[in-house]
XYZ file of C-alpha atoms in Angstrom:
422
model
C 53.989 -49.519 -98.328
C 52.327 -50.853 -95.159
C 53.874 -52.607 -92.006
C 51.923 -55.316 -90.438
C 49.700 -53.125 -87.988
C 48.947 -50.751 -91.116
C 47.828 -53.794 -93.364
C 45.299 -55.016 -90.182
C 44.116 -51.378 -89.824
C 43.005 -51.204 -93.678
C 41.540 -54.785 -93.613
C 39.238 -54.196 -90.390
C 38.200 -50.770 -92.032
C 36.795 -52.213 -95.370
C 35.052 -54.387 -93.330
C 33.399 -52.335 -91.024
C 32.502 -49.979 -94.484
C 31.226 -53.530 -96.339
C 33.805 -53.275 -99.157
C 33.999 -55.895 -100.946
C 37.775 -57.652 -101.694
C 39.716 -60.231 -102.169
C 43.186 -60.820 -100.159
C 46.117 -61.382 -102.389
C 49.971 -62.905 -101.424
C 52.470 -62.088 -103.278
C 55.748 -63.845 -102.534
C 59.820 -64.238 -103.716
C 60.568 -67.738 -103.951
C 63.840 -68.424 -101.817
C 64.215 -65.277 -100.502
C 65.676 -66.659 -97.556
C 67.615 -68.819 -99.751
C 68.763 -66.186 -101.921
C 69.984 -64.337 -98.930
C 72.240 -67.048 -97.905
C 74.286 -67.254 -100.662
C 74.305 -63.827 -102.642
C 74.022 -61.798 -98.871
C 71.763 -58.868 -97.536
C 73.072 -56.340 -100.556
C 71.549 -58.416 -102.925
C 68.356 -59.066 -100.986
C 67.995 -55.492 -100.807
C 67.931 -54.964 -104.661
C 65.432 -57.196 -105.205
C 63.204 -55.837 -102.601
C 64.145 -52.796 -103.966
C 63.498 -54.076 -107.886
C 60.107 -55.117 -106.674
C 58.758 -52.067 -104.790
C 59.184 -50.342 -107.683
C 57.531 -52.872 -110.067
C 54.844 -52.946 -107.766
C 54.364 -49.510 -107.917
C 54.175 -48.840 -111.139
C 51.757 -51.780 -111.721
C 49.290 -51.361 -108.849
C 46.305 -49.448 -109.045
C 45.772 -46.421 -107.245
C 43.842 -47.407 -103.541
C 44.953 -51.241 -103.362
C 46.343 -51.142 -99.590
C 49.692 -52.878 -99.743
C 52.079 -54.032 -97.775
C 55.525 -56.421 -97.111
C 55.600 -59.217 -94.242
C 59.218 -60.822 -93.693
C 61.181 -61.401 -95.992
C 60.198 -61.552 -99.771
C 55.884 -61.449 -98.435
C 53.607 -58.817 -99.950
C 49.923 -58.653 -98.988
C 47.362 -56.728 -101.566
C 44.025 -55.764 -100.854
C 41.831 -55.766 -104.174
C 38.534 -54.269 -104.233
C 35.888 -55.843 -106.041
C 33.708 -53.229 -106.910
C 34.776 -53.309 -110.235
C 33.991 -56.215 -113.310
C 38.149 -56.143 -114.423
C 39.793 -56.297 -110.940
C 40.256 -60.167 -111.595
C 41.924 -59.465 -114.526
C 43.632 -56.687 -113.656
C 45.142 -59.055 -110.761
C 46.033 -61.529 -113.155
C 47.931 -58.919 -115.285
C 49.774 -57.783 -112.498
C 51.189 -61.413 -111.459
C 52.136 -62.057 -114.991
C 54.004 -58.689 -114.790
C 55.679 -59.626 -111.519
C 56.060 -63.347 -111.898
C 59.872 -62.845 -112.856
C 62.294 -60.322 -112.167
C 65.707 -60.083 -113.180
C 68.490 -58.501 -110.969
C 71.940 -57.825 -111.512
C 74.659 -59.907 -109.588
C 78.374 -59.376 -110.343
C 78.751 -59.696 -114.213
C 75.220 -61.842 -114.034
C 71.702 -61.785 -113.861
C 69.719 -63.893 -111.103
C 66.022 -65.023 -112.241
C 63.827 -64.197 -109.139
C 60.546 -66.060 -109.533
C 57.713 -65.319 -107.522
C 54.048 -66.586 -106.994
C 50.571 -65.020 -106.518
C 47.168 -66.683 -104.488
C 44.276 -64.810 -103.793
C 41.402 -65.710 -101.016
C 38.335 -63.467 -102.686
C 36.107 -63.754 -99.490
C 38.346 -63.291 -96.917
C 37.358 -64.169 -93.223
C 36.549 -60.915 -90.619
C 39.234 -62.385 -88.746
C 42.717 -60.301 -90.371
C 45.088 -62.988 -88.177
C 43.145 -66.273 -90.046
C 43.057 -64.654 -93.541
C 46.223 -63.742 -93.676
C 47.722 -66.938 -92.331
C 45.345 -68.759 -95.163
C 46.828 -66.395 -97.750
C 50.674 -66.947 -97.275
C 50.034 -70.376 -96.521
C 48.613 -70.918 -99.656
C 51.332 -69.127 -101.791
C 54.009 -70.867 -100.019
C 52.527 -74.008 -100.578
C 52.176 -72.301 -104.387
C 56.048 -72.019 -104.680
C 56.945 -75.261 -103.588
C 54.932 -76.917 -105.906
C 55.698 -74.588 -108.524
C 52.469 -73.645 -109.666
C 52.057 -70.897 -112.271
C 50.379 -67.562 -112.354
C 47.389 -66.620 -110.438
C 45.694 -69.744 -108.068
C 42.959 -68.604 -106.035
C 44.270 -70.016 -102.859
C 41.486 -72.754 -102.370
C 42.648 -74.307 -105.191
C 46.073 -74.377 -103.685
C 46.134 -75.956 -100.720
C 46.740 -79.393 -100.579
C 46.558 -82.156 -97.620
C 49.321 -80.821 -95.542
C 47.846 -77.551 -95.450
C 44.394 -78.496 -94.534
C 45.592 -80.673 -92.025
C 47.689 -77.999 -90.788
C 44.902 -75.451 -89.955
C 43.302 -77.064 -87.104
C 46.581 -75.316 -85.188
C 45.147 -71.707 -86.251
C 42.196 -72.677 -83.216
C 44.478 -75.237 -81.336
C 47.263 -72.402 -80.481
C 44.446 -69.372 -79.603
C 42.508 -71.945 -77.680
C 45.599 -73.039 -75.903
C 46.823 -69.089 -75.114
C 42.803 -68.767 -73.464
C 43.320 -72.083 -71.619
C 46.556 -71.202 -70.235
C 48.191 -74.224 -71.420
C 51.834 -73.019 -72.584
C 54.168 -73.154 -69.984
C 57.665 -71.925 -69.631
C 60.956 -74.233 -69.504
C 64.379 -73.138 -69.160
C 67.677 -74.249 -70.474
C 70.899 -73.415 -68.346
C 73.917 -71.618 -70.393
C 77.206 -72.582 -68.476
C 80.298 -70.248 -68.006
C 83.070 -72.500 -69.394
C 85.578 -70.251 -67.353
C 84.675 -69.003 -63.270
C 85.359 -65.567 -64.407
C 83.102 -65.638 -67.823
C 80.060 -64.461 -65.522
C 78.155 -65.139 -62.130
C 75.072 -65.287 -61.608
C 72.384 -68.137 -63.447
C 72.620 -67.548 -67.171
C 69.786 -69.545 -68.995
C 67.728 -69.647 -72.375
C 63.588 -69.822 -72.062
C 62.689 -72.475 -74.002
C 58.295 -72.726 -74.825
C 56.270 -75.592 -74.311
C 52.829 -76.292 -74.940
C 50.235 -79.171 -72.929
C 47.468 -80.987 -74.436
C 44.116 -80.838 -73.573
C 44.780 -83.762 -71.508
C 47.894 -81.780 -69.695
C 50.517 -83.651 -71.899
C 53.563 -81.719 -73.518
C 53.300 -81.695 -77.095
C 56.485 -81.598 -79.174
C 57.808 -77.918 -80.004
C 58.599 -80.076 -83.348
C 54.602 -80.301 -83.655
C 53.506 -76.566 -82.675
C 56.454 -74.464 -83.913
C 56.697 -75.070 -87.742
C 52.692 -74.864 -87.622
C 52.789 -71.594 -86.008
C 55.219 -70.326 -88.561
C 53.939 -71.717 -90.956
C 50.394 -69.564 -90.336
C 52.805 -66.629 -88.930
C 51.808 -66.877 -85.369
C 54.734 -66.915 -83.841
C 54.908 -62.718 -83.261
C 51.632 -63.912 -80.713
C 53.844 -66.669 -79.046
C 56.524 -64.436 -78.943
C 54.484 -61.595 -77.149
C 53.130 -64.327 -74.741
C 56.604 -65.823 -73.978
C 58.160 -61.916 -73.171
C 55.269 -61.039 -71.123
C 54.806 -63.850 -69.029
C 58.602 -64.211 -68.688
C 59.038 -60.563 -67.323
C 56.164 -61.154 -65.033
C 57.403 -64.378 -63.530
C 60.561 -62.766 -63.255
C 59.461 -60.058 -61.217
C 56.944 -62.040 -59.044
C 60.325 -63.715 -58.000
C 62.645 -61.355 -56.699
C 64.742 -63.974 -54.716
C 65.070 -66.049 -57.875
C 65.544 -62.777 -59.933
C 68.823 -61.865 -57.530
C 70.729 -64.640 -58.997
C 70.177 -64.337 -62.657
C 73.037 -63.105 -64.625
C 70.982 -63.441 -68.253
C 67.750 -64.608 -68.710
C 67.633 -64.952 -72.998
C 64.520 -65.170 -75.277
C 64.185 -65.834 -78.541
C 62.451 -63.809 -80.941
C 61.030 -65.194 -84.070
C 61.530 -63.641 -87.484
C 58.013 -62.448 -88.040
C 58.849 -61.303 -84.750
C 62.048 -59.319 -85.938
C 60.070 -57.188 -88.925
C 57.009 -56.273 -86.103
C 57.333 -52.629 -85.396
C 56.024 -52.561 -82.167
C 58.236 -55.733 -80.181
C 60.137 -52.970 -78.503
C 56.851 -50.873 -77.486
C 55.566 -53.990 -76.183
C 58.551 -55.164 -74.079
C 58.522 -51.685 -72.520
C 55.117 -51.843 -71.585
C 55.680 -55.419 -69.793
C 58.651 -53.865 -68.179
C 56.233 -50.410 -67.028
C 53.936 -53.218 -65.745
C 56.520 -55.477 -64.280
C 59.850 -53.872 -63.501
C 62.682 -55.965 -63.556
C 66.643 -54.749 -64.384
C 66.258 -54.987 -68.103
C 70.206 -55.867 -68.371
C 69.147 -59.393 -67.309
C 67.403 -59.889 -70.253
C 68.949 -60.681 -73.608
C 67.410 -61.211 -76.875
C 68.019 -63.717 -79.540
C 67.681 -62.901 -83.081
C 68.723 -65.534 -86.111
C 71.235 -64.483 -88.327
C 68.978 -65.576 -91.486
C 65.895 -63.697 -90.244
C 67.783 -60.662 -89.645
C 69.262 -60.895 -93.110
C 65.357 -60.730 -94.130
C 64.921 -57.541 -93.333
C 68.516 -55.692 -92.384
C 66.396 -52.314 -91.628
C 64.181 -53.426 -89.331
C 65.769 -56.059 -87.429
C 68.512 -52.931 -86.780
C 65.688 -50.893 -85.565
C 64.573 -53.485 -83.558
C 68.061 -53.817 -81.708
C 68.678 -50.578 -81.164
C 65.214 -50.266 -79.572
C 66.095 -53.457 -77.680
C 69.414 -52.421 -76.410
C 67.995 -48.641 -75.660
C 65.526 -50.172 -73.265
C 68.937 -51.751 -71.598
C 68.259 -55.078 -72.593
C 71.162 -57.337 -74.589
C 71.320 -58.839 -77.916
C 72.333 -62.367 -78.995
C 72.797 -63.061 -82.751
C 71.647 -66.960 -82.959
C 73.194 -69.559 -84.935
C 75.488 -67.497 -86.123
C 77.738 -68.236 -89.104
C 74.863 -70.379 -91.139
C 75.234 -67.818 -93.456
C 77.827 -66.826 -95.989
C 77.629 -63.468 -94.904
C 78.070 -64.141 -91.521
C 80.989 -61.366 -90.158
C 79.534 -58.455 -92.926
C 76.541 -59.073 -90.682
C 78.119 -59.160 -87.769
C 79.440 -55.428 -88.456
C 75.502 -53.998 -88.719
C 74.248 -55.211 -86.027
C 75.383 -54.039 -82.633
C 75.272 -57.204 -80.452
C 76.771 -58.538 -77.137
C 76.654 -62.262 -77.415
C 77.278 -64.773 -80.460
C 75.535 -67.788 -80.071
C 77.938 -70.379 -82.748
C 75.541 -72.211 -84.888
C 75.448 -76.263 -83.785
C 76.282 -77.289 -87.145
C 79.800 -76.460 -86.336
C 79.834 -77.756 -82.484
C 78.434 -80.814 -82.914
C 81.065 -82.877 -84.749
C 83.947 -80.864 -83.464
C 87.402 -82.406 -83.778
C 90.747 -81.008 -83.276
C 92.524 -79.837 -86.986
C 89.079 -80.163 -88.314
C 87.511 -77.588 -90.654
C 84.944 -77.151 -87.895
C 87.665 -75.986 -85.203
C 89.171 -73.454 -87.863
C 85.706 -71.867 -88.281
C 84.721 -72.290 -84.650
C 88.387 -70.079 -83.783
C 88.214 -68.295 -86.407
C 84.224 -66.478 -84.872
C 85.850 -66.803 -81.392
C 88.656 -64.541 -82.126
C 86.561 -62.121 -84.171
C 84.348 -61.548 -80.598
C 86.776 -61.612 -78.601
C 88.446 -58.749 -80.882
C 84.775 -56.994 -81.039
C 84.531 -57.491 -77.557
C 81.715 -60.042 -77.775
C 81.324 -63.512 -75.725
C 80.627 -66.679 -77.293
C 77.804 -69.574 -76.807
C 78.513 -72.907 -78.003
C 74.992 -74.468 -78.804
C 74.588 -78.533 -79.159
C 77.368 -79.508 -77.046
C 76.615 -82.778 -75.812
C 79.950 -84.294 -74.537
C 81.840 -82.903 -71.697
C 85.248 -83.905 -73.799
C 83.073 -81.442 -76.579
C 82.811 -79.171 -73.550
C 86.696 -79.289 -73.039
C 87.313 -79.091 -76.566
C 85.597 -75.708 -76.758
C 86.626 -74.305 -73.184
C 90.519 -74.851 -75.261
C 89.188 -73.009 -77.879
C 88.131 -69.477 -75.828
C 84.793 -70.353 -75.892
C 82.580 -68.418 -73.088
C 79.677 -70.551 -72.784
C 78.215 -73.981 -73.780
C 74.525 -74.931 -73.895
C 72.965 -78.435 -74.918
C 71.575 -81.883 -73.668
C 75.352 -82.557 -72.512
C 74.911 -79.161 -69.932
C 71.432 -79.750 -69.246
C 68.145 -80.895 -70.379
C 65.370 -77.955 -70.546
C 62.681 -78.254 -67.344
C 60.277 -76.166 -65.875
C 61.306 -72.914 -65.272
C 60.244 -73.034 -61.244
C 62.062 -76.658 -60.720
C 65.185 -74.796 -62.595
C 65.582 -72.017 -60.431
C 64.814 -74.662 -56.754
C 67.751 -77.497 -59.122
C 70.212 -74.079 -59.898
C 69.991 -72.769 -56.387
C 69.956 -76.280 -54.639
C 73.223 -77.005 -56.289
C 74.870 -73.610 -55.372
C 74.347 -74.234 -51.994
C 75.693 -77.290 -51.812
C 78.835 -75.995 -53.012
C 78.881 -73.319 -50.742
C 78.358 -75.533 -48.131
C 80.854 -77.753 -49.087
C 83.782 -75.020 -48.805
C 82.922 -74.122 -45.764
């Protein structure tokens, strides 16, 4: 089965040849869902389940391949009279699967689209397909839609973004902001410790909302080209800035999970770092716990190749799944980063303080450190400093800005205090 680059290699081929096709989605309703609650073992058998269903259903010489998560993309050649049909024989084939759980079987439903005249451009097809079929699962249509017949309101109003977000990237419009991570104790960590945070301006130089831009961009899977723009531009800034550079203890970057399942993140940040050398050490990436969970494999690959290129590893939001510490035990991380939903209403003897102690003594006996995110209080500070907590970001630390004015706020502030003890 194809990765991503493998699937775009086959589709620019057929073109260049003038083989006809159509672009099919295939995708597991929930699958992220499913993940949650019956964890990554489960997951695994029904990815599993359905690579061999697809196998023995699929035609010899249909390129196929899986995105994140429960996403399958099939190229069907129309050269022949019954490939419709055949296509419609294989989603009625695939359209349920049961898999064992415990002393049960779970009903996995799943949906198929088709686009039959793609677009030349791989990137825009393939955000129209698995648009389409997500937008096929939520409704709950049945069998096989072609995929124009599938998109309603929301989706057509939410394609402009596929030309809005390259046109911004040629424009140079997205800009990077940074949110400070505090050391809750003075010997946590010195040095400026910080998250990059992106932002996108308007035509007329406004910011627009990452609320606006982000779900659009997953929703159309192009966050793997924000990511690679936010890396790159980050490790270049960085290293255009050696007196800034000297005081940064962690500089952290989130990586998306279409990100995560992309073979060739790590070759990429290696080729930023050839061009712009910086000491990897100060850079730490931040994967989701539920993305990871999407593909165990490769987002293990993917930290490994990380953490061989010296970088560090943060495991975001962690504990918003029920599988939380098996997780924690397959991938090799150096930072936890406590989801918000138990930070934000913190109280002492609550439920949320148990769980909250409960993940910082499990780091502190794996030898990891701890981030508080959405702490908005300094008594919520407080509250967590009491509770071994090693760092605390949110609105109540510091509101995200420009990553320039951080660095001249940061470094205007430490000399103040310095000047002050002396």
């Amino acid at each position: 089965m194809l990765n991503h680059a493998g699937l775009a290699k086959e589709f620019r081929r057929w073109h260049q040849v003038q083989r006809p096709f159509a672009l099919a989605a295939l995708n597991i309703n929930l699958f992220e869902s499913i993940l949650i609650v019956f964890g990554s073992d489960t997951g695994a058998r029904i990815l599993g389940l359905m690579a061999r269903k697809l196998e023995q259903e699929l035609p010899a010489g249909w390129p196929t391949g899986r995105l994140l998560g429960g996403m399958y993309i099939l190229m069907v050649p129309l050269d022949e009279a019954l490939t419709l049909v055949e296509l419609e024989r294989i989603a009625e084939a695939v359209a349920e699967v049961r898999v064992p759980w415990e002393s049960h079987f779970l009903d996995i439903r799943c949906n198929m689209v088709f686009l039959r005249q793609p677009s030349e451009d791989y990137e825009v097809s393939l955000h129209r397909a698995t648009a389409a079929v997500q937008e096929a699962g939520a409704r709950r249509l049945p069998g096989l839609m072609p995929a124009e017949q599938v998109y309603g309101e929301e989706i057509h109003a939410g394609l402009h973004w596929i030309s809005r977000l390259q046109q911004a990237l040629q424009e140079g419009r997205f800009t990077l902001f940074a949110q400070k991570i505090l050391p809750l104790s003075p010997q946590t960590e010195t040095g400026l410790h910080f998250e990059i945070l992106l932002r996108l301006r308007d035509e007329a130089g406004k910011l627009v909302s990452p609320g606006e831009f982000i779900p659009a961009a997953e929703h159309f899977r192009m966050m793997p080209m924000l990511d690679h723009w936010v890396i790159a531009s980050t490790i270049e800034w960085l290293a255009n800035h050696p007196h800034y550079r000297q005081q940064v203890a962690k500089c952290a970057l989130n990586l998306s999970g279409q990100t995560i399942v992309d073979a060739s993140v790590v070759d990429f940040v290696h080729q930023s770092l050839m061009r712009h050398p910086i000491e990897t050490d100060k850079l730490c990436f931040e994967i989701t716990e539920t993305s990871a969970l999407g593909d165990l494999g490769r987002a293990r690959a993917l930290v490994q190749g990380l953490r061989g290129l010296g970088c560090k590893i943060a495991l975001d939001d962690f504990g918003k799944g029920f599988s939380s510490f098996d997780y924690l035990k397959r991938l090799p991380a150096d930072f936890l980063k406590i989801d918000g939903s138990f930070v934000r209403n913190l109280a002492p003897h609550s439920v949320d303080e148990s769980i909250v102690k409960a993940m910082v003594d499990v780091a502190q006996a794996t030898g990891l450190q701890t981030i508080a995110e959405y702490v908005e209080t300094p008594a919520l500070q407080a509250h967590l400093q009491q509770l071994g907590v090693d760092f605390a970001q949110g609105y109540g630390v510091a509101r995200p800005m420009p990553l320039e004015q951080f660095f001249q706020q940061e470094l205007g502030e430490l000399a103040d205090c310095v000047s002050e003890k002396n």
